[in-house]
Every structure is written in structure tokens, then in C-alpha cells.
């Protein structure tokens, strides 16, 4: 939560997750990987100067950061999330597409509800869970499908991580 520097490995890992998810620009819906690096900026989801009092030490944490194209970042950098969400919805046209864009930034539907309500603490909690679950899925701690494997005496079991977590 308190990872605030761009040269931190965990910070970089979360940004890499955005790349894996083909994060899309909020306004254009264009995949950020299709922009030049000079056109991409690190964005505070709850901007520092939007009029919302953010808890000290959390305002620049990785859970409040994502990547956007420069034009989009510049147009929303001083707005409350509820305000820029309404603008995105108007520009994109439908909530389903907007949800897909935000999901590409590891912002779940529940976190999006908190964003629309300008509820920073609950947004951060929900996004943290989404990111943690994504990391767990990537490294094999949890799977996208329910694991119905039975661990039984005398039966060969080849997934050491699941075995160790079981005992």
C-alpha cells in the first residue's frame, strides 16, 4: 500500500500487470501499448489536487496509480473520479465498455462503484484485493477455476504448492 516510488520492484510489478491486461486509455479505449512511451504518463486515480482529502502516505501509493496517455491524464488530473468517470461514460457511450476499460487497469466493478462515489479508502481496499488475487493467480496459488483435486494417502500428487498449502 505504501509503495510510492517508481523504482520499487513491487511498483513495477503492478505496472507490468497492467501491460499483461492490455490496459486501455480511459478516454480513447486504445491499448496503452500502442502509444509511444513519451505519450504515457503515471496517473493518480484519485488526483492529488481534486478536492478530496486523501490519507497521508496513501495519496501516491501504487494502489492509487495507473498509466494513461498524456492527453487523458492532462484533462482529468485535477478532477474528482466521479466527475471524470461521468465524462468517460459520456465519451465512450456505454457502461459495459467503460467497465471493460477500468478492468484492464485492475479496477473491479466493486472498486469502480467506490471510484464513482469518490470513496478513496474503500476503493484502495478493493483494488488491493483485486491486485493480490491477480498476482496469486499468475503464480499459481489460486486458479481461475475451482480446484477439485483430492489429496489422498497413497495417491501421487504433483502440485507441491497446493500440497504444502494443504498441510
CSV table of N, CA and C in Angstrom, one decimal:
chain,number,residue,atom,x,y,z
A,1,UNK,N,0.8,-1.2,0.0
A,1,UNK,CA,0.0,0.0,0.0
A,1,UNK,C,0.9,1.3,0.0
A,2,UNK,N,1.9,1.3,0.7
A,2,UNK,CA,2.7,2.5,0.8
A,2,UNK,C,3.9,2.5,-0.1
A,3,UNK,N,3.8,1.8,-1.2
A,3,UNK,CA,4.8,1.8,-2.3
A,3,UNK,C,4.6,3.1,-3.1
A,4,UNK,N,5.5,4.0,-3.0
A,4,UNK,CA,5.3,5.3,-3.6
A,4,UNK,C,6.4,5.6,-4.7
A,5,UNK,N,7.4,4.9,-4.8
A,5,UNK,CA,8.5,5.2,-5.7
A,5,UNK,C,8.4,4.3,-7.0
A,6,UNK,N,8.7,4.9,-8.1
A,6,UNK,CA,8.6,4.2,-9.4
A,6,UNK,C,9.7,3.2,-9.6
A,7,UNK,N,10.8,3.3,-8.8
A,7,UNK,CA,11.9,2.3,-9.0
A,7,UNK,C,11.7,1.1,-8.0
A,8,UNK,N,10.6,1.0,-7.3
A,8,UNK,CA,10.4,-0.1,-6.4
A,8,UNK,C,9.9,-1.3,-7.3
A,9,UNK,N,10.4,-2.5,-7.0
A,9,UNK,CA,10.1,-3.7,-7.7
A,9,UNK,C,8.6,-4.0,-7.7
A,10,UNK,N,8.0,-3.8,-6.5
A,10,UNK,CA,6.5,-4.1,-6.5
A,10,UNK,C,5.7,-3.1,-7.3
A,11,UNK,N,6.1,-1.9,-7.3
A,11,UNK,CA,5.5,-0.8,-8.1
A,11,UNK,C,5.6,-1.3,-9.6
A,12,UNK,N,6.8,-1.6,-10.0
A,12,UNK,CA,7.0,-2.1,-11.4
A,12,UNK,C,6.2,-3.3,-11.7
A,13,UNK,N,6.1,-4.2,-10.7
A,13,UNK,CA,5.3,-5.5,-10.9
A,13,UNK,C,3.8,-5.1,-11.2
A,14,UNK,N,3.3,-4.2,-10.5
A,14,UNK,CA,1.8,-3.8,-10.7
A,14,UNK,C,1.7,-3.2,-12.0
A,15,UNK,N,2.6,-2.3,-12.4
A,15,UNK,CA,2.5,-1.7,-13.8
A,15,UNK,C,2.7,-2.8,-14.9
A,16,UNK,N,3.5,-3.8,-14.6
A,16,UNK,CA,3.6,-4.9,-15.6
A,16,UNK,C,2.3,-5.7,-15.7
A,17,UNK,N,1.5,-5.8,-14.6
A,17,UNK,CA,0.2,-6.4,-14.6
A,17,UNK,C,-0.7,-5.7,-15.5
A,18,UNK,N,-0.6,-4.4,-15.5
A,18,UNK,CA,-1.4,-3.5,-16.4
A,18,UNK,C,-1.1,-3.9,-17.9
A,19,UNK,N,0.2,-4.1,-18.2
A,19,UNK,CA,0.6,-4.5,-19.5
A,19,UNK,C,0.1,-5.8,-19.9
A,20,UNK,N,0.1,-6.8,-19.0
A,20,UNK,CA,-0.4,-8.1,-19.2
A,20,UNK,C,-1.9,-8.0,-19.6
A,21,UNK,N,-2.6,-7.1,-18.9
A,21,UNK,CA,-4.1,-6.9,-19.1
A,21,UNK,C,-4.4,-6.0,-20.3
A,22,UNK,N,-3.4,-5.6,-21.0
A,22,UNK,CA,-3.5,-4.6,-22.1
A,22,UNK,C,-4.4,-3.4,-21.7
A,23,UNK,N,-3.9,-2.8,-20.6
A,23,UNK,CA,-4.6,-1.6,-20.1
A,23,UNK,C,-4.9,-0.6,-21.2
A,24,UNK,N,-6.1,-0.1,-21.2
A,24,UNK,CA,-6.6,0.8,-22.2
A,24,UNK,C,-6.8,2.2,-21.6
A,25,UNK,N,-6.5,3.2,-22.5
A,25,UNK,CA,-6.7,4.6,-22.1
A,25,UNK,C,-8.2,4.8,-21.7
A,26,UNK,N,-8.4,5.6,-20.7
A,26,UNK,CA,-9.7,5.8,-20.2
A,26,UNK,C,-10.6,6.5,-21.2
A,27,UNK,N,-10.1,7.5,-22.0
A,27,UNK,CA,-10.9,8.2,-23.0
A,27,UNK,C,-11.0,7.6,-24.3
A,28,UNK,N,-9.9,7.0,-24.8
A,28,UNK,CA,-9.9,6.5,-26.2
A,28,UNK,C,-10.2,5.0,-26.3
A,29,UNK,N,-10.0,4.3,-25.2
A,29,UNK,CA,-10.1,2.9,-25.2
A,29,UNK,C,-9.0,2.2,-25.9
A,30,UNK,N,-8.0,2.9,-26.4
A,30,UNK,CA,-6.9,2.4,-27.1
A,30,UNK,C,-5.9,1.7,-26.1
A,31,UNK,N,-5.4,0.5,-26.5
A,31,UNK,CA,-4.4,-0.1,-25.6
A,31,UNK,C,-3.2,0.7,-25.5
A,32,UNK,N,-2.7,0.9,-24.2
A,32,UNK,CA,-1.6,1.8,-24.0
A,32,UNK,C,-0.3,1.4,-24.6
A,33,UNK,N,-0.2,0.1,-24.9
A,33,UNK,CA,1.0,-0.5,-25.6
A,33,UNK,C,1.1,0.0,-27.0
A,34,UNK,N,0.0,0.6,-27.5
A,34,UNK,CA,0.0,1.2,-28.9
A,34,UNK,C,0.5,2.6,-28.9
A,35,UNK,N,0.8,3.2,-27.8
A,35,UNK,CA,1.3,4.6,-27.7
A,35,UNK,C,2.8,4.5,-27.6
A,36,UNK,N,3.5,5.6,-27.9
A,36,UNK,CA,4.9,5.7,-27.6
A,36,UNK,C,5.1,5.9,-26.2
A,37,UNK,N,6.2,5.6,-25.6
A,37,UNK,CA,6.5,5.8,-24.2
A,37,UNK,C,6.4,7.2,-23.8
A,38,UNK,N,6.7,8.1,-24.7
A,38,UNK,CA,6.6,9.6,-24.4
A,38,UNK,C,5.2,10.0,-24.2
A,39,UNK,N,4.2,9.3,-24.7
A,39,UNK,CA,2.8,9.7,-24.6
A,39,UNK,C,2.1,9.1,-23.4
A,40,UNK,N,2.8,8.2,-22.6
A,40,UNK,CA,2.2,7.5,-21.5
A,40,UNK,C,2.6,8.2,-20.2
A,41,UNK,N,1.7,8.4,-19.3
A,41,UNK,CA,2.0,9.1,-18.0
A,41,UNK,C,1.4,8.2,-16.9
A,42,UNK,N,2.1,8.4,-15.7
A,42,UNK,CA,1.7,7.8,-14.5
A,42,UNK,C,0.6,8.7,-13.9
A,43,UNK,N,-0.6,8.1,-13.7
A,43,UNK,CA,-1.8,8.9,-13.3
A,43,UNK,C,-2.2,8.5,-11.9
A,44,UNK,N,-2.6,9.5,-11.0
A,44,UNK,CA,-3.2,9.2,-9.7
A,44,UNK,C,-4.7,9.1,-10.0
A,45,UNK,N,-5.2,7.9,-9.7
A,45,UNK,CA,-6.6,7.6,-9.9
A,45,UNK,C,-7.5,8.6,-9.1
A,46,UNK,N,-7.1,8.8,-7.9
A,46,UNK,CA,-7.7,9.9,-7.1
A,46,UNK,C,-6.7,11.0,-7.1
A,47,UNK,N,-6.8,12.0,-8.0
A,47,UNK,CA,-5.8,13.0,-8.2
A,47,UNK,C,-5.5,13.8,-6.9
A,48,UNK,N,-4.2,14.2,-6.7
A,48,UNK,CA,-3.8,14.9,-5.5
A,48,UNK,C,-4.5,16.2,-5.3
A,49,UNK,N,-4.9,16.9,-6.3
A,49,UNK,CA,-5.5,18.2,-6.2
A,49,UNK,C,-6.9,18.2,-6.7
A,50,UNK,N,-7.7,17.2,-6.4
A,50,UNK,CA,-9.1,17.1,-6.8
A,50,UNK,C,-10.1,17.6,-5.8
A,51,UNK,N,-9.6,18.0,-4.6
A,51,UNK,CA,-10.5,18.4,-3.6
A,51,UNK,C,-10.9,17.4,-2.6
A,52,UNK,N,-10.4,16.2,-2.7
A,52,UNK,CA,-10.7,15.1,-1.8
A,52,UNK,C,-9.5,14.9,-0.9
A,53,UNK,N,-9.8,14.9,0.4
A,53,UNK,CA,-8.7,14.7,1.4
A,53,UNK,C,-8.3,13.3,1.4
A,54,UNK,N,-7.1,13.0,1.0
A,54,UNK,CA,-6.6,11.6,0.9
A,54,UNK,C,-5.7,11.4,2.2
A,55,UNK,N,-5.8,10.2,2.7
A,55,UNK,CA,-5.0,9.8,3.9
A,55,UNK,C,-3.5,10.0,3.6
A,56,UNK,N,-2.8,10.7,4.5
A,56,UNK,CA,-1.4,10.9,4.4
A,56,UNK,C,-0.6,9.6,4.2
A,57,UNK,N,0.3,9.6,3.2
A,57,UNK,CA,1.1,8.5,2.9
A,57,UNK,C,0.5,7.5,1.9
A,58,UNK,N,-0.8,7.7,1.6
A,58,UNK,CA,-1.5,6.8,0.7
A,58,UNK,C,-1.8,7.5,-0.7
A,59,UNK,N,-1.7,8.8,-0.7
A,59,UNK,CA,-2.1,9.5,-1.9
A,59,UNK,C,-1.3,9.1,-3.2
A,60,UNK,N,-0.1,8.7,-3.0
A,60,UNK,CA,0.8,8.3,-4.2
A,60,UNK,C,1.1,6.8,-4.2
A,61,UNK,N,0.4,6.0,-3.4
A,61,UNK,CA,0.7,4.6,-3.4
A,61,UNK,C,0.3,3.9,-4.7
A,62,UNK,N,0.9,2.8,-5.0
A,62,UNK,CA,0.7,2.1,-6.2
A,62,UNK,C,-0.8,1.8,-6.4
A,63,UNK,N,-1.5,1.6,-5.4
A,63,UNK,CA,-3.0,1.2,-5.5
A,63,UNK,C,-3.8,2.4,-6.0
A,64,UNK,N,-3.2,3.6,-5.9
A,64,UNK,CA,-3.9,4.8,-6.5
A,64,UNK,C,-3.2,5.3,-7.8
A,65,UNK,N,-2.5,4.4,-8.4
A,65,UNK,CA,-1.8,4.8,-9.7
A,65,UNK,C,-2.2,3.8,-10.8
A,66,UNK,N,-2.1,4.4,-12.0
A,66,UNK,CA,-2.3,3.6,-13.2
A,66,UNK,C,-1.6,4.4,-14.3
A,67,UNK,N,-1.6,3.9,-15.5
A,67,UNK,CA,-1.0,4.5,-16.7
A,67,UNK,C,-2.1,5.0,-17.6
A,68,UNK,N,-1.9,6.2,-18.2
A,68,UNK,CA,-2.8,6.7,-19.1
A,68,UNK,C,-2.0,7.5,-20.2
A,69,UNK,N,-2.7,7.8,-21.3
A,69,UNK,CA,-2.0,8.6,-22.3
A,69,UNK,C,-2.0,10.0,-21.8
A,70,UNK,N,-1.0,10.8,-22.2
A,70,UNK,CA,-0.8,12.1,-21.7
A,70,UNK,C,-2.0,13.1,-21.8
A,71,UNK,N,-2.7,13.0,-23.0
A,71,UNK,CA,-3.8,13.9,-23.2
A,71,UNK,C,-4.9,13.6,-22.2
A,72,UNK,N,-5.2,12.3,-22.0
A,72,UNK,CA,-6.2,11.9,-21.0
A,72,UNK,C,-5.8,12.4,-19.6
A,73,UNK,N,-4.6,12.1,-19.2
A,73,UNK,CA,-4.1,12.5,-17.9
A,73,UNK,C,-4.2,14.0,-17.7
A,74,UNK,N,-3.8,14.7,-18.7
A,74,UNK,CA,-3.9,16.2,-18.5
A,74,UNK,C,-5.3,16.7,-18.4
A,75,UNK,N,-6.3,16.0,-19.0
A,75,UNK,CA,-7.6,16.5,-19.0
A,75,UNK,C,-8.4,16.1,-17.7
A,76,UNK,N,-7.9,15.1,-17.0
A,76,UNK,CA,-8.6,14.7,-15.7
A,76,UNK,C,-7.7,14.9,-14.5
A,77,UNK,N,-6.5,15.4,-14.6
A,77,UNK,CA,-5.6,15.4,-13.4
A,77,UNK,C,-6.1,16.2,-12.2
A,78,UNK,N,-7.0,17.1,-12.4
A,78,UNK,CA,-7.5,17.9,-11.3
A,78,UNK,C,-9.0,17.6,-10.9
A,79,UNK,N,-9.5,16.6,-11.5
A,79,UNK,CA,-10.9,16.3,-11.3
A,79,UNK,C,-11.1,15.1,-10.3
A,80,UNK,N,-12.2,15.2,-9.6
A,80,UNK,CA,-12.6,14.0,-8.8
A,80,UNK,C,-12.9,12.8,-9.7
A,81,UNK,N,-12.7,11.6,-9.2
A,81,UNK,CA,-13.0,10.5,-10.0
A,81,UNK,C,-14.5,10.4,-10.5
A,82,UNK,N,-15.4,10.8,-9.6
A,82,UNK,CA,-16.8,10.8,-10.0
A,82,UNK,C,-17.1,11.7,-11.2
A,83,UNK,N,-16.4,12.8,-11.3
A,83,UNK,CA,-16.5,13.8,-12.4
A,83,UNK,C,-15.9,13.2,-13.7
A,84,UNK,N,-14.7,12.7,-13.6
A,84,UNK,CA,-14.1,12.2,-14.8
A,84,UNK,C,-14.7,10.9,-15.3
A,85,UNK,N,-15.3,10.1,-14.3
A,85,UNK,CA,-16.0,8.9,-14.7
A,85,UNK,C,-17.2,9.3,-15.6
A,86,UNK,N,-17.9,10.3,-15.2
A,86,UNK,CA,-19.1,10.8,-15.9
A,86,UNK,C,-18.7,11.2,-17.3
A,87,UNK,N,-17.5,11.9,-17.4
A,87,UNK,CA,-17.0,12.4,-18.7
A,87,UNK,C,-16.6,11.2,-19.6
A,88,UNK,N,-16.0,10.2,-19.0
A,88,UNK,CA,-15.6,9.0,-19.7
A,88,UNK,C,-16.8,8.3,-20.3
A,89,UNK,N,-17.8,8.1,-19.4
A,89,UNK,CA,-19.1,7.4,-19.8
A,89,UNK,C,-19.7,8.2,-20.9
A,90,UNK,N,-19.8,9.5,-20.9
A,90,UNK,CA,-20.3,10.3,-22.0
A,90,UNK,C,-19.6,10.1,-23.3
A,91,UNK,N,-18.2,10.1,-23.2
A,91,UNK,CA,-17.4,10.0,-24.3
A,91,UNK,C,-17.4,8.6,-24.9
A,92,UNK,N,-17.4,7.5,-24.1
A,92,UNK,CA,-17.4,6.1,-24.6
A,92,UNK,C,-18.8,5.7,-25.0
A,93,UNK,N,-19.8,6.0,-24.2
A,93,UNK,CA,-21.1,5.8,-24.6
A,93,UNK,C,-21.9,4.7,-23.8
A,94,UNK,N,-21.2,3.7,-23.3
A,94,UNK,CA,-22.0,2.7,-22.5
A,94,UNK,C,-21.2,2.2,-21.4
A,95,UNK,N,-21.9,1.8,-20.3
A,95,UNK,CA,-21.2,1.4,-19.0
A,95,UNK,C,-20.4,0.1,-19.2
A,96,UNK,N,-20.9,-0.8,-20.0
A,96,UNK,CA,-20.2,-2.1,-20.2
A,96,UNK,C,-18.8,-1.8,-20.8
A,97,UNK,N,-18.7,-1.0,-21.7
A,97,UNK,CA,-17.4,-0.7,-22.3
A,97,UNK,C,-16.5,0.0,-21.3
A,98,UNK,N,-17.1,1.0,-20.6
A,98,UNK,CA,-16.3,1.7,-19.5
A,98,UNK,C,-15.8,0.7,-18.5
A,99,UNK,N,-16.6,-0.2,-18.1
A,99,UNK,CA,-16.2,-1.2,-17.1
A,99,UNK,C,-15.1,-2.1,-17.6
A,100,UNK,N,-15.1,-2.5,-18.9
A,100,UNK,CA,-14.0,-3.2,-19.5
A,100,UNK,C,-12.7,-2.4,-19.5
A,101,UNK,N,-12.8,-1.1,-19.8
A,101,UNK,CA,-11.6,-0.2,-19.7
A,101,UNK,C,-11.0,-0.2,-18.3
A,102,UNK,N,-11.9,0.0,-17.3
A,102,UNK,CA,-11.4,0.0,-15.9
A,102,UNK,C,-10.9,-1.3,-15.5
A,103,UNK,N,-11.5,-2.4,-15.9
A,103,UNK,CA,-11.0,-3.7,-15.5
A,103,UNK,C,-9.6,-4.0,-16.1
A,104,UNK,N,-9.3,-3.4,-17.2
A,104,UNK,CA,-7.9,-3.5,-17.8
A,104,UNK,C,-6.9,-2.8,-16.9
A,105,UNK,N,-7.3,-2.0,-16.0
A,105,UNK,CA,-6.5,-1.3,-15.0
A,105,UNK,C,-6.5,-2.0,-13.7
A,106,UNK,N,-7.1,-3.2,-13.6
A,106,UNK,CA,-7.3,-3.9,-12.4
A,106,UNK,C,-8.2,-3.2,-11.4
A,107,UNK,N,-9.2,-2.6,-11.9
A,107,UNK,CA,-10.2,-1.9,-11.1
A,107,UNK,C,-11.5,-2.7,-11.3
A,108,UNK,N,-11.9,-3.4,-10.3
A,108,UNK,CA,-13.0,-4.3,-10.4
A,108,UNK,C,-14.3,-3.5,-10.4
A,109,UNK,N,-15.4,-4.2,-10.7
A,109,UNK,CA,-16.7,-3.5,-10.7
A,109,UNK,C,-17.0,-2.9,-9.4
A,110,UNK,N,-16.7,-3.6,-8.3
A,110,UNK,CA,-16.9,-3.1,-6.9
A,110,UNK,C,-16.1,-1.8,-6.7
A,111,UNK,N,-14.8,-1.9,-7.1
A,111,UNK,CA,-13.9,-0.7,-6.9
A,111,UNK,C,-14.4,0.4,-7.7
A,112,UNK,N,-14.9,0.2,-8.9
A,112,UNK,CA,-15.5,1.2,-9.8
A,112,UNK,C,-16.6,1.9,-9.1
A,113,UNK,N,-17.4,1.2,-8.4
A,113,UNK,CA,-18.5,1.8,-7.6
A,113,UNK,C,-18.0,2.8,-6.6
A,114,UNK,N,-16.9,2.4,-5.9
A,114,UNK,CA,-16.3,3.3,-4.9
A,114,UNK,C,-15.7,4.5,-5.6
A,115,UNK,N,-15.1,4.3,-6.7
A,115,UNK,CA,-14.5,5.4,-7.5
A,115,UNK,C,-15.6,6.4,-7.9
A,116,UNK,N,-16.7,5.9,-8.4
A,116,UNK,CA,-17.8,6.8,-8.7
A,116,UNK,C,-18.4,7.5,-7.5
A,117,UNK,N,-18.2,7.0,-6.3
A,117,UNK,CA,-18.7,7.6,-5.1
A,117,UNK,C,-17.6,8.5,-4.5
A,118,UNK,N,-16.4,8.6,-5.1
A,118,UNK,CA,-15.3,9.3,-4.5
A,118,UNK,C,-14.9,8.7,-3.2
A,119,UNK,N,-15.0,7.4,-3.0
A,119,UNK,CA,-14.7,6.8,-1.7
A,119,UNK,C,-13.3,6.2,-1.8
A,120,UNK,N,-12.3,7.0,-1.4
A,120,UNK,CA,-10.9,6.5,-1.6
A,120,UNK,C,-10.6,5.3,-0.7
A,121,UNK,N,-10.9,5.3,0.6
A,121,UNK,CA,-10.5,4.2,1.4
A,121,UNK,C,-11.0,2.8,0.9
A,122,UNK,N,-12.3,2.8,0.6
A,122,UNK,CA,-12.9,1.5,0.1
A,122,UNK,C,-12.4,1.2,-1.3
A,123,UNK,N,-12.1,2.2,-2.1
A,123,UNK,CA,-11.5,1.9,-3.5
A,123,UNK,C,-10.2,1.2,-3.3
A,124,UNK,N,-9.3,1.8,-2.4
A,124,UNK,CA,-8.0,1.2,-2.2
A,124,UNK,C,-8.1,-0.2,-1.7
A,125,UNK,N,-9.0,-0.5,-0.7
A,125,UNK,CA,-9.1,-1.8,-0.2
A,125,UNK,C,-9.5,-2.8,-1.3
A,126,UNK,N,-10.5,-2.4,-2.1
A,126,UNK,CA,-11.0,-3.3,-3.1
A,126,UNK,C,-9.9,-3.5,-4.2
A,127,UNK,N,-9.2,-2.5,-4.6
A,127,UNK,CA,-8.2,-2.6,-5.7
A,127,UNK,C,-7.0,-3.5,-5.1
A,128,UNK,N,-6.7,-3.3,-3.9
A,128,UNK,CA,-5.7,-4.1,-3.3
A,128,UNK,C,-6.0,-5.6,-3.4
A,129,UNK,N,-7.3,-6.0,-3.1
A,129,UNK,CA,-7.7,-7.4,-3.2
A,129,UNK,C,-7.6,-7.9,-4.6
A,130,UNK,N,-8.1,-7.0,-5.6
A,130,UNK,CA,-8.0,-7.4,-7.0
A,130,UNK,C,-6.6,-7.7,-7.4
A,131,UNK,N,-5.7,-6.8,-7.1
A,131,UNK,CA,-4.3,-7.0,-7.5
A,131,UNK,C,-3.7,-8.2,-6.8
A,132,UNK,N,-3.9,-8.4,-5.5
A,132,UNK,CA,-3.4,-9.5,-4.8
A,132,UNK,C,-3.9,-10.8,-5.4
A,133,UNK,N,-5.2,-10.9,-5.8
A,133,UNK,CA,-5.8,-12.1,-6.4
A,133,UNK,C,-5.2,-12.3,-7.8
A,134,UNK,N,-4.9,-11.3,-8.5
A,134,UNK,CA,-4.3,-11.4,-9.8
A,134,UNK,C,-2.9,-12.0,-9.7
A,135,UNK,N,-2.1,-11.5,-8.7
A,135,UNK,CA,-0.8,-12.0,-8.5
A,135,UNK,C,-0.8,-13.5,-8.1
A,136,UNK,N,-1.7,-13.8,-7.2
A,136,UNK,CA,-1.9,-15.2,-6.8
A,136,UNK,C,-2.2,-16.1,-7.9
A,137,UNK,N,-3.1,-15.6,-8.8
A,137,UNK,CA,-3.5,-16.4,-9.9
A,137,UNK,C,-2.3,-16.6,-10.9
A,138,UNK,N,-1.5,-15.6,-11.1
A,138,UNK,CA,-0.4,-15.7,-12.0
A,138,UNK,C,0.7,-16.7,-11.5
A,139,UNK,N,0.9,-16.6,-10.2
A,139,UNK,CA,2.0,-17.5,-9.6
A,139,UNK,C,1.4,-18.9,-9.2
A,140,UNK,N,0.1,-19.1,-9.4
A,140,UNK,CA,-0.4,-20.4,-9.2
A,140,UNK,C,-0.9,-20.7,-7.9
A,141,UNK,N,-1.1,-19.8,-7.0
A,141,UNK,CA,-1.6,-20.0,-5.7
A,141,UNK,C,-3.1,-20.2,-5.7
A,142,UNK,N,-3.8,-19.5,-6.6
A,142,UNK,CA,-5.2,-19.7,-6.9
A,142,UNK,C,-5.4,-19.9,-8.4
A,143,UNK,N,-6.4,-20.5,-8.8
A,143,UNK,CA,-6.7,-20.7,-10.2
A,143,UNK,C,-8.0,-20.0,-10.5
A,144,UNK,N,-8.2,-19.8,-11.8
A,144,UNK,CA,-9.5,-19.2,-12.2
A,144,UNK,C,-10.6,-20.1,-12.1
A,145,UNK,N,-10.3,-21.4,-12.1
A,145,UNK,CA,-11.4,-22.4,-11.9
A,145,UNK,C,-11.2,-23.1,-10.6
A,146,UNK,N,-12.3,-23.5,-10.0
A,146,UNK,CA,-12.2,-24.2,-8.7
A,146,UNK,C,-11.4,-25.5,-8.9
A,147,UNK,N,-10.5,-25.7,-8.0
A,147,UNK,CA,-9.6,-26.9,-8.0
A,147,UNK,C,-10.4,-28.0,-7.2
A,148,UNK,N,-10.6,-29.1,-7.9
A,148,UNK,CA,-11.3,-30.2,-7.3
A,148,UNK,C,-10.4,-31.4,-7.1
A,149,UNK,N,-9.1,-31.1,-7.0
A,149,UNK,CA,-8.1,-32.2,-6.8
A,149,UNK,C,-8.2,-32.7,-5.4
A,150,UNK,N,-8.2,-34.0,-5.3
A,150,UNK,CA,-8.3,-34.7,-4.0
A,150,UNK,C,-6.9,-35.1,-3.6
A,151,UNK,N,-6.5,-34.7,-2.4
A,151,UNK,CA,-5.2,-35.2,-1.8
A,151,UNK,C,-5.5,-36.3,-0.9
A,152,UNK,N,-5.1,-37.5,-1.3
A,152,UNK,CA,-5.4,-38.7,-0.6
A,152,UNK,C,-4.1,-39.5,-0.4
A,153,UNK,N,-4.1,-40.2,0.8
A,153,UNK,CA,-2.9,-41.1,1.0
A,153,UNK,C,-2.7,-42.1,-0.1
A,154,UNK,N,-1.5,-42.3,-0.5
A,154,UNK,CA,-1.1,-43.3,-1.5
A,154,UNK,C,-1.4,-42.9,-2.9
A,155,UNK,N,-1.9,-41.7,-3.1
A,155,UNK,CA,-2.2,-41.2,-4.4
A,155,UNK,C,-1.1,-40.2,-4.8
A,156,UNK,N,-0.5,-40.3,-6.0
A,156,UNK,CA,0.5,-39.4,-6.5
A,156,UNK,C,0.0,-38.0,-6.6
A,157,UNK,N,0.7,-37.1,-6.1
A,157,UNK,CA,0.2,-35.7,-6.2
A,157,UNK,C,1.4,-34.8,-6.7
A,158,UNK,N,1.2,-34.1,-7.8
A,158,UNK,CA,2.3,-33.4,-8.4
A,158,UNK,C,2.4,-31.9,-8.2
A,159,UNK,N,1.4,-31.3,-7.5
A,159,UNK,CA,1.5,-29.9,-7.3
A,159,UNK,C,2.0,-29.6,-5.9
A,160,UNK,N,3.2,-29.3,-5.8
A,160,UNK,CA,3.9,-29.1,-4.5
A,160,UNK,C,3.3,-27.9,-3.8
A,161,UNK,N,3.0,-26.8,-4.5
A,161,UNK,CA,2.5,-25.6,-3.8
A,161,UNK,C,1.1,-25.9,-3.2
A,162,UNK,N,0.3,-26.6,-3.9
A,162,UNK,CA,-1.0,-26.9,-3.3
A,162,UNK,C,-0.9,-27.9,-2.1
A,163,UNK,N,0.0,-28.9,-2.3
A,163,UNK,CA,0.3,-29.8,-1.2
A,163,UNK,C,0.7,-29.1,0.0
A,164,UNK,N,1.7,-28.2,-0.1
A,164,UNK,CA,2.3,-27.5,1.0
A,164,UNK,C,1.2,-26.6,1.7
A,165,UNK,N,0.4,-25.9,0.9
A,165,UNK,CA,-0.6,-25.1,1.4
A,165,UNK,C,-1.7,-25.9,2.1
A,166,UNK,N,-1.9,-27.2,1.7
A,166,UNK,CA,-2.9,-28.0,2.3
A,166,UNK,C,-2.5,-28.5,3.7
A,167,UNK,N,-1.2,-28.7,3.8
A,167,UNK,CA,-0.7,-29.2,5.1
A,167,UNK,C,-0.3,-28.0,5.9
